[in-house]
Amino acid sequence: MELRCYRPFVALLCQVLALILWSPLAAAAPNHIAAELVAGPAAAPGGQTTIAIRMDPEKGWHGYWVNPGDAGLGMQLDWTLPEGAKAGEPRYPVPQTLLVQGLMNHVYESEYAILVPFTVPAGAAPGSRLPVQVRAQWLACTDQICVPERAELATEVSVSTGRAAEQDAKVSRQFDNWTRRLPAPLDRAAAMVLTDANLRLAIPLPAAVPLGAPHVFIREDKVVDYAASQVFARQGDVLLVTIPRAHFAARDADALSGVLKLDEAGNGIAFTARSGQVPSGGNPIGGAPRLPALPWLLLAALAGGLLLNVMPCVFPILSLKALSLARAGESQAHARIEGLAYTAGVVVACLALGAMLLVLRAGGEQVGWAFQLQEPLVVVALFLLAAVITANLLGLFEFAVPGFAATGSSRSYTQGAFATGLLAAFVATPCTGPFMASAMGAALLLPMVPALALFAALGLGIALPFLAVAFVPALRMRLPRPGAWMARFRRWMALPMGLTALALAWLVWKVGGQTFVALALLTLAMVLAALGWAGRKQRRAKAARVPALAAALAALVGTALLPRPAPPAAHIESVLDTRSFSEKALAKARRSGNPVFVYMTADWCLTCKVNEEVAIERGETKAAFEKAGVIVLRGDWTRRDPEITRYLTAHGAAGVPLYVWYAPGRGAELLPQVLSSALLAQKAGR
């Protein structure tokens, strides 16, 4: 077990030991951090200058910021000043982070200077020199040991005579250099929201300011989890930061202060935050996980799209292409045109969904991949469409189902293939298979152009099998030749499409409730009645325009009149002792010292449901979890939930499923997207 769970106790132990060892014997040992008190430029009586405490650690040793982090000790100063003189609050340069055995420290590993404002007594004689002394105590550490150190430091401050005189050029340059290393103060206060789960900040920062490696250091102790991942996002000229609370957070506050490190060069800004409104959303930056190179991400997106073709999410729609593929052997040119049209439809749909997702997130909306299926009316529309296609395949009416029509012009085939591609990509979005999760998660963190390239690669992967059949004659020749079997095959293809319609009806019930699904079924009945009327006219060789318009009108009016969906059920039906996920619930669970298992799911996510059936909702999993005292938190993303979206984004995921394990005292461990009960039992048994 890492020491992270016991950070507060380790820090307290270090401080107690330091105080015990601060003795004349300890002081007699040579310091590993050399200290010097340096006076700044001369100041007039009653004026102000600066005194620097220059610290120079030996190689491999480091000193600490005012808030040392999980372990360590900040510098303590005891001044001896002339009467009427004042020493102000020390100002520290931007620190560095140092993670040692799970403990996050705020340190300085090279020469640094602490600058202290010094006020000259009003009665000081011009031209005099004022003696200044300070007893300084600090902790010097390596990665292995810590040694308490102390020094009696002295200097003299010059009182200006008021005449123009050159300052010591070397001293001026030195102080200019030290001053540049201080964090620049913000001219406006930041806003903050402090909850049991995390600290959220809105720091006013122009969008033009580059952020190479951002990190926020909070000055007040025992507020945040120092070693936790910090999530950064930009929303215009505001930087949004989310930092998890400490396991043993001991304070609440209406105001906090801190330093935002901008880059590895040590540039930063000092801010004060007060309670206020902190917006959500924004474009994720900085603290997100490191991404693979773009070529690898493009390859992952391509492979992920290709694998979607064998998943049940997409297969019912692919059945619409089956007859087209059989028919495609009639003409090589026609097969290629239809394959390109289908590919274009898939890629355009993926690009459109991806662009809409990125635009919504840039506007502050907490959405992720498959966001359209979180809208109940979109689910109703898909349900009606799947039911209508099923009725067409069964022969209720004749209509050029996209990519299926047995007769028609070359133009109609091309349009049908394009429409089938659009539909296949739209329905495929709930699925998240191997390779796809990392690529889609990266798309949310990349700039617009490479992100859209990933969405296009995903679409190309979905269309690749049909594109191969269209352009490789050997593959196309293996397909059966057109014949009477096609009519029977058409009827059989109604089976997977009908199962899809039933699954969508169940989903309509889950997202909207009983009244919602009942009215959706009534709307479908009116649509099918109108289409049946159209089919009777078609079999008599009469025009069916009026009943077709009636069916479209019934679908539009029925959908528009649907009531507001019922709120999600609060009760979770589970074999396990499962609780609803929230940031507050996660923070409380982690503070308990028990293992925590978080899983993000959605009713429209087939992969999620399979994992729940074969791995999570199992008797053996329940027994292992009860024995280890595992706390289970379930996040239901069927309907939009900003907290869940933030959590997914923080872990580099664009959508569900997501499975995260928290061992006591450790950080988040991402589990595979394909689970087994043996894997969960193994995690619980550690």
XYZ file of C-alpha atoms in Angstrom:
686
model
C 0.000 0.000 0.000
C 1.311 3.420 -0.878
C 1.766 6.113 1.748
C -0.790 8.352 0.075
C -3.578 7.293 2.411
C -1.489 8.436 5.366
C -0.158 11.690 3.949
C -1.410 13.940 6.760
C 0.158 11.669 9.376
C 3.448 11.466 7.462
C 3.553 15.251 7.137
C 2.810 15.687 10.842
C 5.477 13.132 11.731
C 8.050 14.986 9.612
C 7.251 18.259 11.336
C 7.399 16.749 14.824
C 10.730 15.089 14.100
C 12.058 18.335 12.656
C 11.135 20.245 15.802
C 12.694 17.593 18.038
C 15.922 17.550 16.048
C 16.200 21.342 15.856
C 18.860 21.579 18.476
C 22.335 23.020 18.872
C 23.722 19.652 17.753
C 21.692 19.771 14.550
C 22.651 23.379 13.991
C 26.361 22.508 14.312
C 26.203 20.238 11.270
C 26.924 21.872 7.907
C 23.840 22.921 6.005
C 22.942 21.231 2.727
C 21.147 24.406 1.658
C 23.351 27.479 1.911
C 21.502 30.628 3.035
C 22.385 34.308 2.663
C 20.551 37.506 3.617
C 20.926 40.146 0.871
C 19.791 43.783 1.189
C 18.146 45.448 -1.763
C 18.551 49.022 -3.065
C 18.685 51.905 -0.591
C 15.349 53.406 0.490
C 14.389 56.803 1.906
C 13.211 57.143 5.535
C 9.666 55.743 5.724
C 10.110 54.127 2.293
C 10.256 50.500 1.295
C 12.898 48.236 -0.176
C 13.347 44.469 -0.435
C 15.431 41.954 1.462
C 16.215 38.605 -0.124
C 16.876 35.295 1.588
C 18.956 33.483 -1.030
C 18.861 29.681 -0.778
C 21.262 27.453 -2.699
C 20.646 23.678 -2.296
C 23.384 21.142 -2.891
C 22.869 18.810 -5.824
C 20.178 16.248 -4.964
C 18.734 18.353 -2.111
C 15.682 20.597 -2.122
C 13.861 23.173 -0.015
C 10.130 23.814 0.300
C 7.487 26.321 -0.699
C 5.367 28.039 1.968
C 2.935 25.096 1.727
C 5.288 22.126 1.417
C 2.617 19.684 0.203
C 2.108 16.161 1.567
C 5.403 16.121 3.489
C 8.060 18.658 4.402
C 8.192 21.940 6.289
C 8.070 25.539 5.141
C 10.650 28.088 6.227
C 10.178 29.811 9.594
C 11.628 33.294 10.186
C 12.309 35.164 13.435
C 13.356 38.763 12.704
C 15.474 41.164 14.783
C 14.874 44.666 13.370
C 15.684 48.292 14.265
C 12.926 50.153 16.086
C 10.217 51.276 13.660
C 11.298 48.881 10.873
C 8.893 46.235 9.536
C 9.372 43.007 7.560
C 6.393 42.077 5.372
C 4.984 38.778 4.128
C 7.648 36.694 2.312
C 7.109 36.220 -1.418
C 8.166 32.888 -2.895
C 9.050 32.053 -6.515
C 6.928 29.533 -8.431
C 7.716 26.080 -6.961
C 8.156 22.714 -8.651
C 6.289 19.465 -8.018
C 8.142 16.419 -6.725
C 6.299 13.099 -6.306
C 8.034 10.645 -3.952
C 6.325 7.339 -3.059
C 2.894 8.789 -3.698
C 3.593 11.973 -1.702
C 3.420 15.245 -3.628
C 5.887 17.907 -2.481
C 6.202 21.579 -3.501
C 9.929 22.171 -3.729
C 12.913 24.096 -5.088
C 15.776 21.978 -6.407
C 18.052 24.817 -7.538
C 18.984 28.283 -6.279
C 15.992 30.422 -5.315
C 15.308 33.590 -3.345
C 12.508 34.493 -0.955
C 11.824 38.222 -1.194
C 10.640 40.099 1.895
C 9.317 43.698 1.755
C 11.209 45.885 4.255
C 9.923 49.233 5.545
C 12.588 51.727 6.647
C 11.773 53.562 9.925
C 10.478 57.080 9.310
C 13.081 58.493 11.721
C 16.073 56.768 10.144
C 19.018 59.066 9.423
C 19.751 59.503 5.694
C 23.017 57.826 4.741
C 22.929 55.443 7.707
C 22.966 51.653 7.499
C 20.384 49.651 9.455
C 21.364 46.246 10.884
C 18.875 43.460 10.066
C 19.064 39.954 11.484
C 16.880 36.883 11.045
C 16.944 33.427 12.544
C 15.843 31.116 9.722
C 14.816 27.471 10.097
C 13.973 25.102 7.226
C 13.951 21.466 6.184
C 16.469 20.207 3.626
C 15.575 16.902 1.940
C 16.608 14.412 -0.692
C 14.397 11.653 -2.074
C 15.522 9.504 0.878
C 16.198 11.658 3.952
C 15.327 15.023 5.508
C 17.546 17.152 7.738
C 16.379 20.180 9.786
C 18.660 23.176 9.234
C 19.001 26.687 10.669
C 21.112 29.801 10.224
C 21.612 33.213 11.825
C 21.633 35.632 8.909
C 22.496 39.337 8.922
C 22.807 42.269 6.522
C 22.591 46.066 6.492
C 19.979 48.153 4.703
C 21.160 51.506 3.338
C 19.037 54.593 4.003
C 18.949 56.868 0.987
C 20.270 60.416 1.255
C 17.794 61.648 -1.359
C 20.583 62.553 -3.819
C 20.795 60.881 -7.197
C 23.278 58.081 -6.824
C 24.001 54.915 -8.697
C 22.851 51.722 -7.070
C 25.117 48.720 -7.040
C 24.578 47.410 -10.585
C 25.239 43.804 -9.564
C 22.695 43.963 -6.725
C 20.104 45.590 -8.996
C 20.501 42.909 -11.664
C 20.321 40.201 -9.025
C 17.096 41.553 -7.533
C 15.611 42.067 -11.004
C 16.289 38.411 -11.776
C 14.766 37.240 -8.495
C 11.718 39.462 -8.979
C 11.076 38.022 -12.442
C 10.848 34.572 -10.892
C 7.992 35.631 -8.615
C 4.474 34.807 -9.802
C 2.819 37.871 -11.328
C -0.228 38.997 -9.287
C -3.632 38.918 -10.995
C -5.492 42.204 -11.104
C -8.824 40.450 -10.485
C -9.977 37.791 -8.055
C -10.718 34.285 -9.229
C -14.003 32.530 -8.420
C -14.138 29.291 -6.464
C -16.594 26.574 -5.466
C -15.437 24.316 -2.629
C -17.373 21.081 -2.089
C -16.688 17.850 -0.238
C -15.551 16.329 -3.542
C -13.341 18.980 -5.122
C -12.217 22.559 -5.473
C -13.295 24.233 -8.715
C -11.656 27.484 -9.795
C -12.380 30.026 -12.507
C -9.163 32.021 -12.972
C -9.308 35.060 -15.288
C -6.522 34.396 -17.801
C -6.403 35.725 -21.382
C -6.790 32.996 -23.984
C -3.570 34.199 -25.624
C -1.474 33.212 -22.571
C 0.220 29.877 -23.437
C -0.056 26.978 -21.012
C 2.738 24.454 -21.330
C 2.473 22.442 -18.105
C -0.117 24.045 -15.796
C -0.350 23.193 -12.116
C -2.103 24.969 -9.267
C -0.462 25.275 -5.838
C -2.914 26.164 -3.065
C -1.278 28.168 -0.261
C -3.672 27.031 2.467
C -2.939 23.588 3.914
C -5.267 20.565 4.071
C -7.684 21.756 1.397
C -6.912 19.723 -1.747
C -5.396 16.373 -2.640
C -1.904 17.470 -3.692
C -1.079 14.309 -5.682
C -4.425 14.052 -7.499
C -4.721 14.833 -11.194
C -5.754 18.418 -11.861
C -8.178 18.967 -14.737
C -7.800 22.154 -16.781
C -10.149 23.628 -19.384
C -10.406 26.968 -21.149
C -13.592 28.914 -21.733
C -12.689 32.145 -23.501
C -10.531 34.258 -21.197
C -11.231 32.070 -18.173
C -9.178 29.074 -17.046
C -11.281 26.400 -15.324
C -9.514 24.118 -12.845
C -10.877 21.124 -10.921
C -8.799 19.694 -8.052
C -10.037 16.783 -5.883
C -10.285 17.447 -2.148
C -7.873 15.886 0.303
C -8.824 12.530 1.850
C -8.723 14.169 5.269
C -9.716 17.694 4.234
C -9.866 19.666 7.448
C -11.056 23.081 6.388
C -13.670 24.952 4.454
C -13.119 28.491 3.281
C -14.755 31.399 1.500
C -11.416 32.519 0.066
C -8.166 30.829 -0.925
C -4.885 31.955 -2.436
C -2.414 30.162 -4.616
C -0.081 30.113 -7.582
C -0.793 28.913 -11.103
C 2.357 27.552 -12.729
C 2.144 28.183 -16.470
C 5.074 26.160 -17.799
C 8.222 24.256 -16.914
C 10.273 27.461 -17.205
C 8.858 28.624 -13.857
C 6.476 31.308 -15.114
C 3.325 31.706 -13.065
C 0.687 33.986 -11.617
C -0.482 34.527 -8.036
C -4.216 34.657 -7.446
C -6.794 35.016 -4.712
C -10.076 33.139 -5.146
C -13.386 33.982 -3.502
C -16.674 32.071 -3.456
C -18.624 32.690 -6.638
C -19.951 31.192 -9.858
C -17.663 28.743 -11.669
C -18.920 27.711 -15.127
C -18.636 24.152 -16.401
C -17.462 22.853 -19.750
C -14.704 24.479 -21.755
C -11.966 22.975 -23.915
C -9.850 20.503 -21.911
C -6.127 21.303 -21.807
C -2.972 20.807 -19.836
C -3.483 18.287 -17.063
C -5.091 15.718 -19.362
C -3.260 12.440 -19.973
C -0.426 12.469 -22.486
C -1.709 11.456 -25.907
C -0.082 9.074 -28.384
C 1.157 10.489 -31.682
C -1.573 11.445 -34.149
C -0.737 8.643 -36.663
C -1.277 6.040 -33.946
C -4.540 7.673 -32.918
C -5.729 7.683 -36.542
C -4.857 3.992 -36.815
C -6.751 3.276 -33.569
C -9.815 5.147 -34.850
C -9.679 3.217 -38.132
C -9.372 -0.136 -36.326
C -12.124 0.822 -33.876
C -14.512 1.658 -36.707
C -13.677 -1.578 -38.507
C -14.452 -3.664 -35.406
C -17.826 -1.945 -34.991
C -19.036 -3.892 -38.048
C -19.133 -7.135 -36.058
C -20.954 -5.639 -33.062
C -24.748 -5.997 -32.693
C -25.087 -2.191 -32.591
C -24.363 -1.935 -36.305
C -25.334 -5.317 -37.732
C -29.082 -4.595 -38.162
C -28.290 -1.549 -40.279
C -25.696 -3.476 -42.261
C -28.422 -5.939 -43.218
C -29.822 -3.142 -45.378
C -26.651 -3.365 -47.481
C -26.642 -7.145 -47.800
C -28.869 -7.253 -50.878
C -27.057 -4.314 -52.430
C -23.787 -6.225 -52.082
C -25.331 -9.239 -53.769
C -26.651 -7.061 -56.548
C -23.330 -5.236 -56.883
C -21.809 -8.133 -58.852
C -23.835 -7.057 -61.880
C -21.583 -4.071 -62.681
C -18.045 -3.296 -61.550
C -18.443 0.447 -62.122
C -21.786 0.474 -60.316
C -20.302 -1.439 -57.333
C -17.487 1.073 -56.961
C -19.787 4.082 -57.164
C -22.134 2.573 -54.581
C -19.221 1.675 -52.281
C -17.885 5.233 -52.456
C -21.364 6.677 -51.843
C -21.824 4.472 -48.767
C -18.384 5.455 -47.470
C -19.143 9.122 -48.044
C -22.368 8.796 -46.044
C -20.586 7.153 -43.088
C -17.711 9.653 -43.055
C -20.017 12.669 -43.411
C -22.180 11.440 -40.523
C -19.137 10.864 -38.278
C -17.720 14.280 -39.161
C -21.073 15.978 -38.521
C -21.534 14.267 -35.146
C -17.921 14.967 -34.203
C -18.111 18.632 -35.184
C -21.382 19.072 -33.285
C -19.828 17.414 -30.229
C -16.765 19.690 -30.319
C -18.857 22.834 -30.848
C -21.173 21.972 -27.954
C -18.227 21.311 -25.643
C -16.568 24.548 -26.695
C -19.804 26.310 -25.768
C -19.721 24.869 -22.242
C -22.053 21.876 -22.723
C -21.062 18.734 -20.828
C -21.543 16.185 -23.626
C -19.595 13.196 -24.906
C -19.616 10.581 -27.647
C -23.143 9.286 -28.417
C -24.553 12.489 -26.923
C -27.493 12.403 -29.352
C -28.834 9.234 -27.729
C -29.108 11.089 -24.423
C -31.973 13.063 -25.971
C -35.279 11.172 -25.542
C -36.776 12.584 -28.778
C -33.797 11.311 -30.783
C -34.320 7.846 -29.295
C -38.017 8.028 -30.265
C -37.079 9.021 -33.817
C -34.683 6.059 -34.100
C -37.365 3.747 -32.701
C -39.896 4.912 -35.286
C -37.331 4.593 -38.077
C -36.312 1.053 -37.093
C -39.980 -0.022 -36.867
C -40.789 1.517 -40.268
C -37.789 -0.208 -41.904
C -38.902 -3.517 -40.341
C -42.396 -3.043 -41.793
C -40.878 -2.306 -45.202
C -38.726 -5.436 -45.129
C -41.833 -7.477 -44.253
C -43.648 -6.036 -47.290
C -46.211 -3.817 -45.546
C -45.419 -1.115 -48.079
C -42.894 -0.496 -50.831
C -40.359 2.196 -50.360
C -36.737 2.702 -51.380
C -35.296 1.751 -48.015
C -31.779 3.259 -48.126
C -29.482 1.037 -50.150
C -32.080 -1.731 -50.545
C -34.343 -0.957 -53.459
C -34.358 -3.782 -55.975
C -35.222 -1.561 -58.881
C -34.455 2.000 -59.733
C -31.965 4.239 -61.455
C -28.244 4.360 -60.834
C -28.787 7.724 -59.159
C -31.306 6.251 -56.725
C -28.870 3.462 -55.824
C -26.147 6.020 -55.113
C -28.476 8.146 -52.998
C -29.661 5.047 -51.160
C -26.098 3.938 -50.411
C -25.235 7.407 -49.113
C -28.343 7.435 -46.886
C -27.502 3.960 -45.570
C -24.044 5.199 -44.631
C -25.555 8.116 -42.727
C -27.893 5.786 -40.853
C -25.203 3.184 -40.075
C -22.872 5.785 -38.550
C -25.678 7.396 -36.562
C -26.779 4.094 -35.026
C -23.193 2.911 -34.454
C -22.341 5.772 -32.094
C -23.518 4.070 -28.858
C -20.921 1.353 -29.378
C -17.421 1.724 -27.993
C -15.154 -1.128 -28.939
C -11.434 -1.889 -28.677
C -9.114 0.868 -29.953
C -12.031 3.270 -30.330
C -12.163 4.505 -26.728
C -8.649 5.960 -26.695
C -9.092 7.584 -30.099
C -12.422 9.223 -29.256
C -11.143 10.317 -25.850
C -8.151 11.943 -27.551
C -10.460 13.708 -30.016
C -11.936 15.700 -27.122
C -8.477 16.971 -26.146
C -7.034 17.785 -29.567
C -7.499 20.945 -31.652
C -10.398 20.986 -34.123
C -8.596 19.804 -37.285
C -6.838 16.687 -35.891
C -9.947 15.869 -33.835
C -12.097 15.873 -36.979
C -9.461 13.716 -38.690
C -10.033 11.094 -35.970
C -13.799 11.173 -36.540
C -13.232 10.783 -40.297
C -10.898 7.814 -39.675
C -13.584 6.204 -37.508
C -16.095 6.554 -40.350
C -13.638 5.131 -42.859
C -13.131 2.121 -40.573
C -16.889 1.485 -40.406
C -17.177 1.646 -44.210
C -13.989 -0.298 -44.976
C -15.562 -3.785 -45.496
C -18.033 -2.478 -48.082
C -15.355 -0.374 -49.717
C -13.172 -3.497 -50.032
C -16.012 -5.504 -51.604
C -16.715 -2.667 -54.028
C -13.119 -2.362 -55.242
C -11.832 -5.965 -54.986
C -13.507 -8.119 -57.666
C -12.343 -11.355 -55.998
C -14.338 -10.489 -52.871
C -17.358 -9.377 -54.844
C -17.383 -12.562 -56.947
C -17.738 -14.637 -53.776
C -21.160 -13.111 -53.139
C -24.161 -15.131 -54.381
C -25.610 -14.000 -57.682
C -28.965 -12.176 -57.717
C -32.014 -14.406 -57.868
C -35.274 -15.406 -56.246
C -33.487 -15.997 -52.938
C -33.271 -12.233 -52.490
C -36.994 -11.923 -51.730
C -36.746 -14.530 -48.980
C -33.550 -12.973 -47.660
C -35.342 -9.636 -47.463
C -37.956 -11.116 -45.149
C -35.280 -12.649 -42.924
C -33.487 -9.325 -42.678
C -36.583 -7.989 -40.917
C -35.644 -10.101 -37.883
C -32.516 -8.198 -36.732
C -34.158 -4.891 -37.602
C -37.247 -5.867 -35.609
C -35.085 -6.806 -32.632
C -33.439 -3.402 -32.927
C -36.864 -1.763 -32.859
C -37.799 -3.730 -29.723
C -34.529 -2.722 -28.043
C -35.194 0.928 -28.904
C -38.746 0.634 -27.521
C -37.243 -0.604 -24.241
C -34.824 2.323 -24.322
C -37.700 4.777 -24.908
C -39.319 3.368 -21.772
C -36.070 3.679 -19.793
C -35.428 7.295 -20.779
C -39.022 8.523 -20.623
C -41.172 6.312 -18.432
C -44.415 4.382 -19.018
C -46.573 7.239 -20.287
C -43.815 8.383 -22.628
C -43.368 4.958 -24.255
C -47.137 4.397 -24.453
C -47.616 7.578 -26.473
C -44.593 6.708 -28.635
C -46.213 3.339 -29.410
C -49.480 5.108 -30.241
C -47.567 7.362 -32.643
C -45.989 4.287 -34.263
C -49.407 2.673 -34.653
C -50.703 5.743 -36.535
C -47.588 5.820 -38.731
C -47.865 2.108 -39.588
C -51.590 2.471 -40.308
C -50.846 5.232 -42.804
C -48.042 3.189 -44.374
C -50.310 0.134 -44.599
C -52.802 2.330 -46.475
C -49.966 3.364 -48.777
C -49.017 -0.297 -49.334
C -52.565 -1.215 -50.399
C -52.563 1.615 -52.940
C -49.145 0.519 -54.240
C -50.350 -3.067 -54.779
C -53.231 -1.660 -56.835
C -50.767 0.388 -58.865
C -52.154 3.655 -57.507
C -50.302 6.722 -56.234
C -49.521 6.604 -52.524
C -48.411 10.183 -51.980
C -51.306 11.145 -49.671
C -50.899 8.213 -47.214
C -47.109 8.734 -47.252
C -47.595 12.383 -46.271
C -50.093 11.283 -43.619
C -47.489 8.902 -42.154
C -44.861 11.663 -42.043
C -47.357 14.074 -40.446
C -48.349 11.481 -37.825
C -44.691 10.940 -36.937
C -43.976 14.665 -36.598
C -47.126 15.548 -34.634
C -46.947 12.486 -32.407
C -43.319 13.154 -31.510
C -43.962 16.853 -30.899
C -46.847 16.080 -28.508
C -44.884 13.646 -26.351
C -44.832 14.716 -22.676
C -41.727 15.655 -20.725
C -39.781 12.450 -19.941
C -40.063 11.150 -16.399
C -37.009 11.782 -14.186
C -34.525 8.892 -13.895
C -35.320 6.325 -11.222
C -33.436 6.919 -7.986
C -33.372 3.222 -7.036
C -30.646 1.053 -8.564
C -31.579 -2.570 -9.173
C -28.365 -4.495 -8.609
C -27.035 -7.693 -7.083
C -24.338 -5.550 -5.481
C -24.777 -2.898 -2.822
C -24.559 -0.165 -5.452
C -24.833 3.584 -4.872
C -25.374 6.400 -7.351
C -22.220 8.155 -8.517
C -21.533 11.772 -7.659
C -18.323 13.685 -7.024
C -19.334 14.012 -3.370
C -20.128 10.291 -3.076
C -16.762 9.387 -4.624
C -14.874 11.684 -2.240
C -16.714 10.206 0.750
C -16.097 6.652 -0.419
C -12.367 7.244 -0.903
C -12.068 8.811 2.557
C -13.535 5.631 4.068
C -10.320 3.697 3.391
C -12.183 0.926 1.518
C -11.603 -0.104 -2.108
C -13.896 1.750 -4.499
C -15.204 0.497 -7.851
C -16.735 3.106 -10.168
C -18.475 2.087 -13.356
C -20.088 4.347 -15.926
C -22.892 2.871 -17.994
C -25.906 3.765 -20.143
C -28.996 1.853 -21.179
C -28.175 2.403 -24.862
C -24.614 1.047 -24.456
C -24.591 -2.621 -25.458
C -21.000 -3.173 -24.292
C -21.998 -1.830 -20.874
C -24.941 -4.189 -20.588
C -22.887 -7.228 -21.624
C -20.229 -6.412 -19.013
C -22.880 -5.974 -16.344
C -24.408 -9.331 -17.219
C -21.202 -11.388 -17.408
C -18.978 -9.635 -14.857
C -20.589 -7.098 -12.517
C -24.033 -8.455 -11.640
C -22.693 -11.860 -10.591
C -22.832 -13.813 -7.360
C -19.081 -14.409 -7.316
C -18.435 -10.689 -7.769
C -20.815 -9.885 -4.935
C -19.075 -12.368 -2.601
C -15.611 -10.988 -3.409
C -16.742 -7.376 -2.996
C -18.481 -8.029 0.322
C -15.406 -9.794 1.693
C -13.125 -6.872 0.744
C -15.629 -4.153 1.716
C -15.671 -2.696 -1.806
C -17.847 0.398 -2.281
C -19.574 0.346 -5.691
C -20.605 3.581 -7.386
C -22.650 3.474 -10.595
C -22.925 6.416 -12.976
C -25.926 6.244 -15.318
C -25.171 8.286 -18.449
C -28.383 7.319 -20.279
C -29.516 10.895 -19.768
C -27.117 13.820 -19.798
C -25.253 14.290 -16.516
C -22.558 17.030 -16.244
C -20.845 15.377 -13.267
C -20.427 12.100 -15.149
C -19.230 13.913 -18.274
C -16.586 15.768 -16.246
C -15.450 12.479 -14.713
C -15.218 10.800 -18.127
C -13.231 13.721 -19.539
C -10.869 13.722 -16.565
C -10.023 10.078 -17.323
C -9.546 10.616 -21.063
C -12.817 8.903 -22.053
C -15.229 10.252 -24.648
C -18.067 7.986 -23.574
C -19.120 4.830 -21.773
C -18.257 2.226 -20.663
C -15.624 3.356 -18.178
C -14.450 1.249 -15.237
C -12.201 2.716 -12.544
C -10.729 1.016 -9.470
C -9.466 2.871 -6.387
C -7.340 0.797 -4.033
C -7.071 2.303 -0.519
C -4.634 5.194 -0.560
C -3.979 4.957 -4.301
C -5.051 6.871 -7.355
C -7.429 5.855 -10.111
C -6.680 2.658 -12.062
C -8.508 2.273 -15.378
C -9.813 -1.244 -15.999
C -10.317 -2.818 -19.453
C -13.526 -2.124 -21.344
C -14.202 -5.856 -21.520
C -14.608 -7.133 -17.952
C -14.789 -10.545 -16.332
C -15.946 -11.541 -12.864
C -12.516 -13.129 -12.296
C -10.807 -9.782 -12.924
C -13.064 -7.964 -10.453
C -12.616 -10.695 -7.845
C -8.854 -10.476 -8.315
C -8.894 -6.688 -7.776
C -10.982 -7.096 -4.623
C -8.667 -9.785 -3.257
C -5.503 -7.668 -3.366
